[in-house]
Backbone as CSV, one residue per row, in Angstrom:
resi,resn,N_x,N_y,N_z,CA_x,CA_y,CA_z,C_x,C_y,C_z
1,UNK,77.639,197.482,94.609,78.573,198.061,93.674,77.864,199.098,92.817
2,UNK,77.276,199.932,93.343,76.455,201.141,92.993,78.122,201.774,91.925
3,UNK,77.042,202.416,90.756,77.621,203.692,89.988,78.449,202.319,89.297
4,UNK,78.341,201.194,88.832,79.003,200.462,87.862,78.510,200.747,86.421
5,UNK,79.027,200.946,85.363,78.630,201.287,84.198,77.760,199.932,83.628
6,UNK,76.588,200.365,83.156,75.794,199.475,82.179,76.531,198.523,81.284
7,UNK,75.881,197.335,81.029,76.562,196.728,79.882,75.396,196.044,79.103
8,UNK,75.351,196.234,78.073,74.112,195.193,77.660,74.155,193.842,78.073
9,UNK,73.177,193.424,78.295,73.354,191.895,78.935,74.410,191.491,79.961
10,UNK,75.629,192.221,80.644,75.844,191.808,81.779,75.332,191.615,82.807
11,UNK,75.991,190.153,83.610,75.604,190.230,84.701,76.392,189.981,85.461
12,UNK,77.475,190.533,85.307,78.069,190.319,86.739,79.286,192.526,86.355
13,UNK,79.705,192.192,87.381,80.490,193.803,87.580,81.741,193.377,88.221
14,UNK,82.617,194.071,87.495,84.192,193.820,88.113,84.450,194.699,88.405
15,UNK,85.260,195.064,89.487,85.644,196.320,89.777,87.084,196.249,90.046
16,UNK,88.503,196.784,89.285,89.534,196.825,90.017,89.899,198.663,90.393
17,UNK,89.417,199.184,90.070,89.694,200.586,90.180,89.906,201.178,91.467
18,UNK,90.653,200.486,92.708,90.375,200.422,93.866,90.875,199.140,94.540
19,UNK,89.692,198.510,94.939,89.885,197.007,96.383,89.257,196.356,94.969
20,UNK,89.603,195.213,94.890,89.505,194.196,93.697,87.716,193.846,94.430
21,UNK,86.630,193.707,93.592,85.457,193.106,93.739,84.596,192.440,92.411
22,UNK,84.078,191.541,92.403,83.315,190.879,91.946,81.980,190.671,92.183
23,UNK,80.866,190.860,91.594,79.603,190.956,91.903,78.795,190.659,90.807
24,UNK,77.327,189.879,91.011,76.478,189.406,89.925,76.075,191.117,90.242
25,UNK,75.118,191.384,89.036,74.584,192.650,88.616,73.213,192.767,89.485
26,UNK,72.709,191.709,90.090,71.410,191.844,90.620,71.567,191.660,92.292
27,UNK,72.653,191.579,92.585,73.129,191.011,93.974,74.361,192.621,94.401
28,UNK,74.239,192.963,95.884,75.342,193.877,96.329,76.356,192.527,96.666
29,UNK,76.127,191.386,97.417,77.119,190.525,97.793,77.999,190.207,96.708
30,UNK,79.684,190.757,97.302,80.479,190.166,95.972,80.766,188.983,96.041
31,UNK,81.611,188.389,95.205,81.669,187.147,95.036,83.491,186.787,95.297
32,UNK,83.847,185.987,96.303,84.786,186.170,96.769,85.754,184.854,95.664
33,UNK,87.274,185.345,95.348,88.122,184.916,94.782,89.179,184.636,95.769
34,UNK,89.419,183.830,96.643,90.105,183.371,97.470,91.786,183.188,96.654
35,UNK,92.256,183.035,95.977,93.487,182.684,95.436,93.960,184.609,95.240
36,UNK,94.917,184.562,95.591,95.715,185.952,95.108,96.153,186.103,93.522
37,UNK,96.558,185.104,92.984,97.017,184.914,92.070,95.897,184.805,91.312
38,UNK,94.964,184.363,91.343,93.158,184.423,90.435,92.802,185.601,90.201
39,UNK,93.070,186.707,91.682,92.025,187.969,91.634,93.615,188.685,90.296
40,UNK,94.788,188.726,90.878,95.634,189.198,89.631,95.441,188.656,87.885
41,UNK,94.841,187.355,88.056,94.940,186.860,86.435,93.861,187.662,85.874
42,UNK,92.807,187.569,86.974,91.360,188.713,86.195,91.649,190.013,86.244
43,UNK,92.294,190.603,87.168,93.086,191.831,86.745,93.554,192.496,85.909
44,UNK,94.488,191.602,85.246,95.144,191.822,84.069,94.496,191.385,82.610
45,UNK,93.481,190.008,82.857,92.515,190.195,81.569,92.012,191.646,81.348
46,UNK,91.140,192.452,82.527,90.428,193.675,82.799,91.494,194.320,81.923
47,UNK,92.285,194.478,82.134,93.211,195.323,81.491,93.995,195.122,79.663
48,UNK,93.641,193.795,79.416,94.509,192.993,78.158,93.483,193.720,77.137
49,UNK,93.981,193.270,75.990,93.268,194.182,74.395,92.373,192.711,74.471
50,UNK,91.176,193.336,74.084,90.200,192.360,73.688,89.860,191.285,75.013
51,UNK,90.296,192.064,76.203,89.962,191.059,77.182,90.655,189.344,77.179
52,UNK,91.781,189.399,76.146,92.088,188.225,76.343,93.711,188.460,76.438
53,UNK,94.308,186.745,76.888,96.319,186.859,77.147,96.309,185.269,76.632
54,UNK,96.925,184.808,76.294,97.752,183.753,75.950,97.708,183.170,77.318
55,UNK,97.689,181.766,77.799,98.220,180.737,78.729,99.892,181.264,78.803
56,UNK,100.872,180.812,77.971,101.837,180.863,77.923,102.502,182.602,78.851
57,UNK,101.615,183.778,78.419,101.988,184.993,78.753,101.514,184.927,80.629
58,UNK,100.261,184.457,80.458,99.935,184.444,81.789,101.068,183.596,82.820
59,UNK,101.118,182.432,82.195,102.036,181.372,83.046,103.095,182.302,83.421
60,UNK,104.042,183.090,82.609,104.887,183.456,82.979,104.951,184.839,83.757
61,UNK,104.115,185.589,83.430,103.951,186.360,84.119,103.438,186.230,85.819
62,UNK,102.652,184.867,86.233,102.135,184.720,87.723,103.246,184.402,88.167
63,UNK,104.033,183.356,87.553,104.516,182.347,87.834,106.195,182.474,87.162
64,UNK,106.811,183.843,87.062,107.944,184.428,86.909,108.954,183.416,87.584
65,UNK,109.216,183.162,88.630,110.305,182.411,89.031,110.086,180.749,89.523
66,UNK,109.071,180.796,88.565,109.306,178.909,87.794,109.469,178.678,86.841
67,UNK,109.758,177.436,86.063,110.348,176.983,84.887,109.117,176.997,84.564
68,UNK,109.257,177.189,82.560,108.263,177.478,82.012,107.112,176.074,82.295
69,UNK,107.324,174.724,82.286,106.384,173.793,82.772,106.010,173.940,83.523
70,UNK,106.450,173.997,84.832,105.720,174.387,86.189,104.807,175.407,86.279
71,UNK,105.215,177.145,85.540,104.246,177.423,85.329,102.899,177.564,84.886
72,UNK,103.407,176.610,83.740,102.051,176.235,82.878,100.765,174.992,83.382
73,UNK,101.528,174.467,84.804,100.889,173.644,85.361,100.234,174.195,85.654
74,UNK,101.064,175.472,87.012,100.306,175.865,88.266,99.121,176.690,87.703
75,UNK,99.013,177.349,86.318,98.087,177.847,85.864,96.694,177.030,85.576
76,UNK,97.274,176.083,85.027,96.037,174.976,84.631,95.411,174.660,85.879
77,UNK,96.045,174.736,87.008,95.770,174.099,88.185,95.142,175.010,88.671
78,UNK,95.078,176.227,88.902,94.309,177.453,89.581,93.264,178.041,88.923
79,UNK,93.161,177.443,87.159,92.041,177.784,86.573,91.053,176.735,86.740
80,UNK,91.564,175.545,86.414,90.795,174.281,87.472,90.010,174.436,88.561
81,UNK,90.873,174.972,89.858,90.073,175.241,90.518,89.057,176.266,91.082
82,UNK,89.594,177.445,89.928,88.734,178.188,90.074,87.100,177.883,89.467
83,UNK,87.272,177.531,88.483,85.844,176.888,87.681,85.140,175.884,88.741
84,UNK,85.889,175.296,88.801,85.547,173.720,89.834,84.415,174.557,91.563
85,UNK,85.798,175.506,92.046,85.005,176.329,93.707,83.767,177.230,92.966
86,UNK,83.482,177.686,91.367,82.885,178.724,91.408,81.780,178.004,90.831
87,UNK,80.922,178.956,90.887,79.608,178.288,90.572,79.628,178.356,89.116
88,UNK,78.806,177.738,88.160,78.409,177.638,86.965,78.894,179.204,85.888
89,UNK,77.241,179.847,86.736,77.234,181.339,86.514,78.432,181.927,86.834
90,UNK,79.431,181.714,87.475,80.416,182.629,87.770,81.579,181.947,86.963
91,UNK,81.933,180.667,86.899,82.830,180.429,85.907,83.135,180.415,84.185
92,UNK,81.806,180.808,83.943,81.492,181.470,82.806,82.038,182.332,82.117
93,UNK,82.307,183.030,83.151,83.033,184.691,82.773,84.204,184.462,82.001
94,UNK,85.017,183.225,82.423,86.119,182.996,81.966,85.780,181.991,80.555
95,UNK,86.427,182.206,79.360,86.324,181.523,78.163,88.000,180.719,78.165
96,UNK,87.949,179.752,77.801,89.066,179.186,78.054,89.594,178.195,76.755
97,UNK,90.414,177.851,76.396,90.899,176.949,75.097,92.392,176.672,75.184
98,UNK,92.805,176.152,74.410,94.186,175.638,74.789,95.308,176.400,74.976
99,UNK,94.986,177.439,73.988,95.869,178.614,73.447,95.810,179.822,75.162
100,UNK,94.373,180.349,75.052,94.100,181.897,75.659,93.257,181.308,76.578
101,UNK,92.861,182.481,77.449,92.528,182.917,78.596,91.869,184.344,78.227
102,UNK,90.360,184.378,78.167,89.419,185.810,78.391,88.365,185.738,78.937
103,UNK,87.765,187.219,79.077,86.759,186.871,79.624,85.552,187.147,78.611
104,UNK,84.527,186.452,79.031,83.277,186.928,77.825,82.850,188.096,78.451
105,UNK,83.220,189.246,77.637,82.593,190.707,77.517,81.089,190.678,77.288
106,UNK,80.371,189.909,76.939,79.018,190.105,76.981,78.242,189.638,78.301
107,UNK,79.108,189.078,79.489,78.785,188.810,80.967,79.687,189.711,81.634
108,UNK,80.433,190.583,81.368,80.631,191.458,82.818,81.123,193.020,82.067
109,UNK,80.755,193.051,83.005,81.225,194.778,82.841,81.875,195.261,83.800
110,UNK,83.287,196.156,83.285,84.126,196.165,84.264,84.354,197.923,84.256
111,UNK,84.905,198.212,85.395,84.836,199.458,85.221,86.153,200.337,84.317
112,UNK,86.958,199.804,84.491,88.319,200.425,84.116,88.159,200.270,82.347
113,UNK,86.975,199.643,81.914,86.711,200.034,80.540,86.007,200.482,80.630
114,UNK,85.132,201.189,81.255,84.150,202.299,81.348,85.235,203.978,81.125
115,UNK,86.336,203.523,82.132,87.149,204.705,82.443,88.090,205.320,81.232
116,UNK,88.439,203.969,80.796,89.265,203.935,79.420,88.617,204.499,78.275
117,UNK,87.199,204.525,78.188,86.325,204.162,76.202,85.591,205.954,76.734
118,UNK,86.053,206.692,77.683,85.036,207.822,78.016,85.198,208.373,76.271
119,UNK,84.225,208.891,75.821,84.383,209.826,74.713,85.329,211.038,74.785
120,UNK,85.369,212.206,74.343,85.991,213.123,74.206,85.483,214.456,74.530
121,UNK,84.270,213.996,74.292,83.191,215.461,73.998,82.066,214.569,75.137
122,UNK,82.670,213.740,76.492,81.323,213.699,77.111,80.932,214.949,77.720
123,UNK,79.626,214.472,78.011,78.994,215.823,78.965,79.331,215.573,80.380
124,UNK,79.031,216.492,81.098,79.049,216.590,82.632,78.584,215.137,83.153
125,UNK,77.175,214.575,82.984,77.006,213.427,83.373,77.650,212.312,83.634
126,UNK,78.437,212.324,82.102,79.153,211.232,81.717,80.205,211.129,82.557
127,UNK,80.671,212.199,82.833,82.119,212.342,83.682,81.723,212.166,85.018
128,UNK,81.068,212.764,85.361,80.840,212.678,86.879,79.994,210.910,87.065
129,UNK,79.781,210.552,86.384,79.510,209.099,86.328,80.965,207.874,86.486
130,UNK,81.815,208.455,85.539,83.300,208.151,85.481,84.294,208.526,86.673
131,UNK,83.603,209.734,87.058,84.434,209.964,88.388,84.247,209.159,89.492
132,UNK,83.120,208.501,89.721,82.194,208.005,90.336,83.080,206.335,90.650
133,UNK,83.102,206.471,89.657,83.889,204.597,89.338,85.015,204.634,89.879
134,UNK,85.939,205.799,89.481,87.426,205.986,90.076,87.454,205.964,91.490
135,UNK,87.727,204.611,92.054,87.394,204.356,93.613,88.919,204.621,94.180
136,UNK,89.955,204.399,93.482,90.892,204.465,93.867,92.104,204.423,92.653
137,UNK,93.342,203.872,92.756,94.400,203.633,91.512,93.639,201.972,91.312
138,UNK,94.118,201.242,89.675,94.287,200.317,89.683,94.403,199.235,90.067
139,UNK,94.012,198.223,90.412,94.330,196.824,91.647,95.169,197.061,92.731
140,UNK,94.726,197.829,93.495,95.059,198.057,94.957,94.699,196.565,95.309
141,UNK,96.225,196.545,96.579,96.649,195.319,97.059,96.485,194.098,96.119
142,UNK,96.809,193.976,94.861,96.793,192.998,93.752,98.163,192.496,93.849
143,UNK,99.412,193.480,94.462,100.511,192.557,94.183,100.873,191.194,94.823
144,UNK,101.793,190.374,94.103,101.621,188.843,94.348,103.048,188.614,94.689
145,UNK,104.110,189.683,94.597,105.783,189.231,94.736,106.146,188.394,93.875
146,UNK,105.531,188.744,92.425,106.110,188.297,91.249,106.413,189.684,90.411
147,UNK,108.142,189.801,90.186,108.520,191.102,89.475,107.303,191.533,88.683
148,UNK,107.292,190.168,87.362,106.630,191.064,86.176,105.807,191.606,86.696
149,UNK,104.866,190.859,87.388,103.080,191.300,87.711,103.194,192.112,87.916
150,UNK,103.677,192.550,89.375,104.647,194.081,90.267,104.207,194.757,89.547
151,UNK,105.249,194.786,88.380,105.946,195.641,87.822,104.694,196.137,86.379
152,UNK,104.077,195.481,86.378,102.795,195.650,85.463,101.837,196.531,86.004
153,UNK,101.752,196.046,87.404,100.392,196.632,88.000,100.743,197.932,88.518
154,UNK,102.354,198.455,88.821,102.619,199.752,88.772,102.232,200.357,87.647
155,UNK,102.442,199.958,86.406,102.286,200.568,85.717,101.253,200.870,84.818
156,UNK,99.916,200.282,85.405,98.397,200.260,84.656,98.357,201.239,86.002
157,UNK,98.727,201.211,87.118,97.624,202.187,88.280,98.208,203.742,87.831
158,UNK,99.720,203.909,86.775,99.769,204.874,86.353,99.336,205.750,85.219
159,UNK,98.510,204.717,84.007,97.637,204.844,83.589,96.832,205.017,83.815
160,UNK,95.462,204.379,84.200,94.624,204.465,85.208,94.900,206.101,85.497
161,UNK,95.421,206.773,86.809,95.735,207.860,87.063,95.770,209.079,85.737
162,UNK,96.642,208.597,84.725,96.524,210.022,83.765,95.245,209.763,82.940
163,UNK,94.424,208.763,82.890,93.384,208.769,81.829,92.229,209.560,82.486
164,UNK,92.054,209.508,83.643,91.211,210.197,84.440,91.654,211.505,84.754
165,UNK,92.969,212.190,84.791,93.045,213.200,84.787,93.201,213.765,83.455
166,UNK,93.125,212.900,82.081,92.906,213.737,80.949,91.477,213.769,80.513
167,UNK,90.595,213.156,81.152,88.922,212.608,81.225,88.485,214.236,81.583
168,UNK,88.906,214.203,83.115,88.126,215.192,83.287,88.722,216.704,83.279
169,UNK,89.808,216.629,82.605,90.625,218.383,82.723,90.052,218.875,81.088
């Protein structure tokens, strides 16, 4: 995952700007998220203010056409097992409490906040570093055939799209 932006002390690299990937910082092998609905929940953290969402927002948003309990199960249940299949180091990333769902920003660095925080007045470097990251739109193949999500992830890959064309024009 060459051309990922620095982070102090990260170690791992997210990439949705493109094909969804996961990778420790010292390793090219990514780290595979088998659930569809997992690689979308980290998706949309990548994308949330402060890296974090509410349980309740998430539930409903994966899990749109179940009752609000069921969703709030199937969530508990897929964060379960995500911690549980992932290793130590990798379930980390995720900070978890009764309330929210984030990730600790001081273990990964993702690119689409690299793409987002560009300054105003970067130099050539900076941009062509940023261009670099722009692998593609937003969570390509992320959709799950849940409206909201859908309908979310259309509309960050259209962001995504004008921030980079106001980056570098």
């Amino acid at each position: 995952m060459a051309g990922s932006p620095p982070a102090d002390g990260a170690q791992f690299e997210f990439r949705v700007l493109g094909q969804f990937e996961l990778a420790r910082r010292d390793s090219p092998e990514l780290i595979a998220v088998q659930a569809a609905k997992m690689r979308a929940l980290l998706a949309y953290l990548a994308a949330a203010p402060r890296l974090t969402e509410t349980r309740r927002q998430l539930a409903a948003l994966l899990w749109e056409s179940s009752g609000e309990d069921q969703a709030r199960q199937s969530l508990r249940q897929m964060l379960s097992n995500f911690r549980r299949g992932a290793s130590a180091e990798v379930s980390s990333i995720l900070s978890l409490d009764d309330t929210t769902v984030s990730f600790d920003p001081s273990l990964i660095a993702i690119d689409r906040t690299a793409l987002m925080e560009v300054r105003p007045n970067a130099d050539l470097a900076e941009l062509a570093r940023i261009a670099e990251l722009y692998r593609k739109d937003f969570g390509q193949g992320l959709e799950i055939g849940e409206p909201a999500f859908d309908d979310w992830l259309r509309s960050e890959e259209h962001t995504s799209e004008l921030q980079l064309h106001h980056d570098l024009v």
